[in-house]
CSV table of C-alpha atoms in Angstrom, one decimal:
chain,number,residue,atom,x,y,z
X,22,MET,CA,-22.0,20.4,8.9
X,23,ARG,CA,-21.6,16.6,9.4
X,24,ASN,CA,-20.1,15.2,12.5
X,25,THR,CA,-16.6,14.1,11.3
X,26,ASN,CA,-13.6,13.0,13.2
X,27,THR,CA,-11.1,15.7,12.5
X,28,GLY,CA,-8.2,14.2,14.4
X,29,GLY,CA,-7.9,17.3,16.5
X,30,GLN,CA,-5.7,20.3,15.9
X,31,ALA,CA,-2.7,19.7,13.6
X,32,PHE,CA,-0.6,22.3,15.2
X,33,PRO,CA,-2.0,23.1,18.7
X,34,CYS,CA,-0.5,26.2,20.4
X,35,LEU,CA,0.4,26.5,24.1
X,36,GLU,CA,-0.4,29.8,25.8
X,37,ARG,CA,0.1,30.9,29.3
X,38,GLY,CA,-3.3,31.1,31.0
X,39,GLY,CA,-4.6,31.4,34.5
X,40,ASN,CA,-4.0,27.7,35.2
X,41,GLY,CA,-0.6,27.4,33.6
X,42,LEU,CA,-0.3,26.3,29.9
X,43,ASP,CA,-3.5,25.9,27.9
X,44,LEU,CA,-4.0,24.5,24.4
X,45,THR,CA,-5.4,27.1,22.1
X,46,ASP,CA,-7.0,26.8,18.6
X,47,GLY,CA,-4.3,25.8,16.1
X,48,GLY,CA,-6.6,26.6,13.2
X,49,MET,CA,-6.0,23.7,10.9
X,50,THR,CA,-7.3,20.2,11.9
X,51,LEU,CA,-5.3,17.1,11.3
X,52,ARG,CA,-8.0,16.1,8.7
X,53,ASP,CA,-7.4,19.4,6.9
X,54,TYR,CA,-3.6,18.8,7.0
X,55,PHE,CA,-3.9,15.3,5.6
X,56,ALA,CA,-6.3,16.6,2.8
X,57,ALA,CA,-3.8,19.3,1.9
X,58,LYS,CA,-1.0,16.7,1.7
X,59,ALA,CA,-2.9,14.3,-0.7
X,60,THR,CA,-0.9,13.7,-3.8
X,61,ASP,CA,-2.2,13.5,-7.4
X,62,ASP,CA,-2.0,9.7,-7.1
X,63,ASP,CA,-4.0,9.8,-3.9
X,64,VAL,CA,-6.7,11.9,-5.5
X,65,ALA,CA,-6.8,9.6,-8.6
X,66,TYR,CA,-7.2,6.6,-6.3
X,67,TYR,CA,-10.0,8.1,-4.1
X,68,LYS,CA,-11.8,9.9,-7.0
X,69,PHE,CA,-13.7,6.8,-8.2
X,70,THR,CA,-16.4,5.8,-5.7
X,71,GLY,CA,-17.4,2.6,-7.5
X,72,GLY,CA,-20.1,1.7,-9.9
X,73,TYR,CA,-21.5,3.5,-12.9
X,74,HIS,CA,-24.6,5.5,-13.8
X,75,GLU,CA,-26.3,6.2,-17.1
X,76,THR,CA,-26.9,9.7,-18.5
X,77,VAL,CA,-28.2,11.0,-21.8
X,78,ARG,CA,-25.8,13.1,-24.0
X,79,THR,CA,-26.8,15.1,-27.0
X,80,ALA,CA,-24.4,14.9,-29.9
X,81,PRO,CA,-23.6,17.9,-32.1
X,82,ASP,CA,-26.0,16.6,-34.7
X,83,GLY,CA,-28.8,16.7,-32.2
X,84,THR,CA,-29.1,12.9,-31.7
X,85,LYS,CA,-29.3,11.6,-28.1
X,86,HIS,CA,-27.2,8.8,-26.7
X,87,ILE,CA,-27.2,7.0,-23.4
X,88,VAL,CA,-23.7,6.7,-22.0
X,89,GLN,CA,-22.3,5.1,-18.9
X,90,GLU,CA,-20.2,7.3,-16.6
X,91,ALA,CA,-18.2,6.3,-13.6
X,92,ASN,CA,-19.4,7.6,-10.2
X,93,THR,CA,-16.7,10.0,-9.1
X,94,ARG,CA,-15.9,12.5,-6.4
X,95,THR,CA,-14.6,16.0,-7.1
X,96,ARG,CA,-10.9,16.6,-6.5
X,97,GLU,CA,-11.7,18.2,-3.1
X,98,GLN,CA,-14.0,15.3,-2.1
X,99,ALA,CA,-11.3,12.8,-3.0
X,100,LYS,CA,-8.7,14.7,-0.9
X,101,TYR,CA,-11.0,14.5,2.2
X,102,ALA,CA,-11.8,10.8,1.5
X,103,TYR,CA,-8.0,10.3,1.6
X,104,ALA,CA,-7.8,12.3,4.8
X,105,ASP,CA,-10.6,10.2,6.4
X,106,ALA,CA,-8.7,7.0,5.4
X,107,MET,CA,-5.5,8.4,7.0
X,108,LEU,CA,-7.4,9.2,10.3
X,109,LYS,CA,-8.9,5.7,10.3
X,110,ALA,CA,-5.5,4.1,9.8
X,111,ARG,CA,-4.3,6.0,12.9
X,112,GLU,CA,-7.1,4.3,15.0
X,113,ASN,CA,-5.7,0.8,14.3
């Protein structure tokens, strides 16, 4: 797992402990929360990573063609790219 700023817990819980109130694991991180809230427009914006690559495609008749495809992220990767941008915006 990579070392990523998660923003901490999105919904930390307080519990009574030996020293008064202690923060406990809230489960979802702020990064997870932002990723879950990404809209379809956000995903579309963060899906394209820039640039293109060439690949070989075989047509139904068996001929091969070189085509250019955009470098893209999966839907999930785009959601977390959006979440990372939101966390970065909070730092400023």
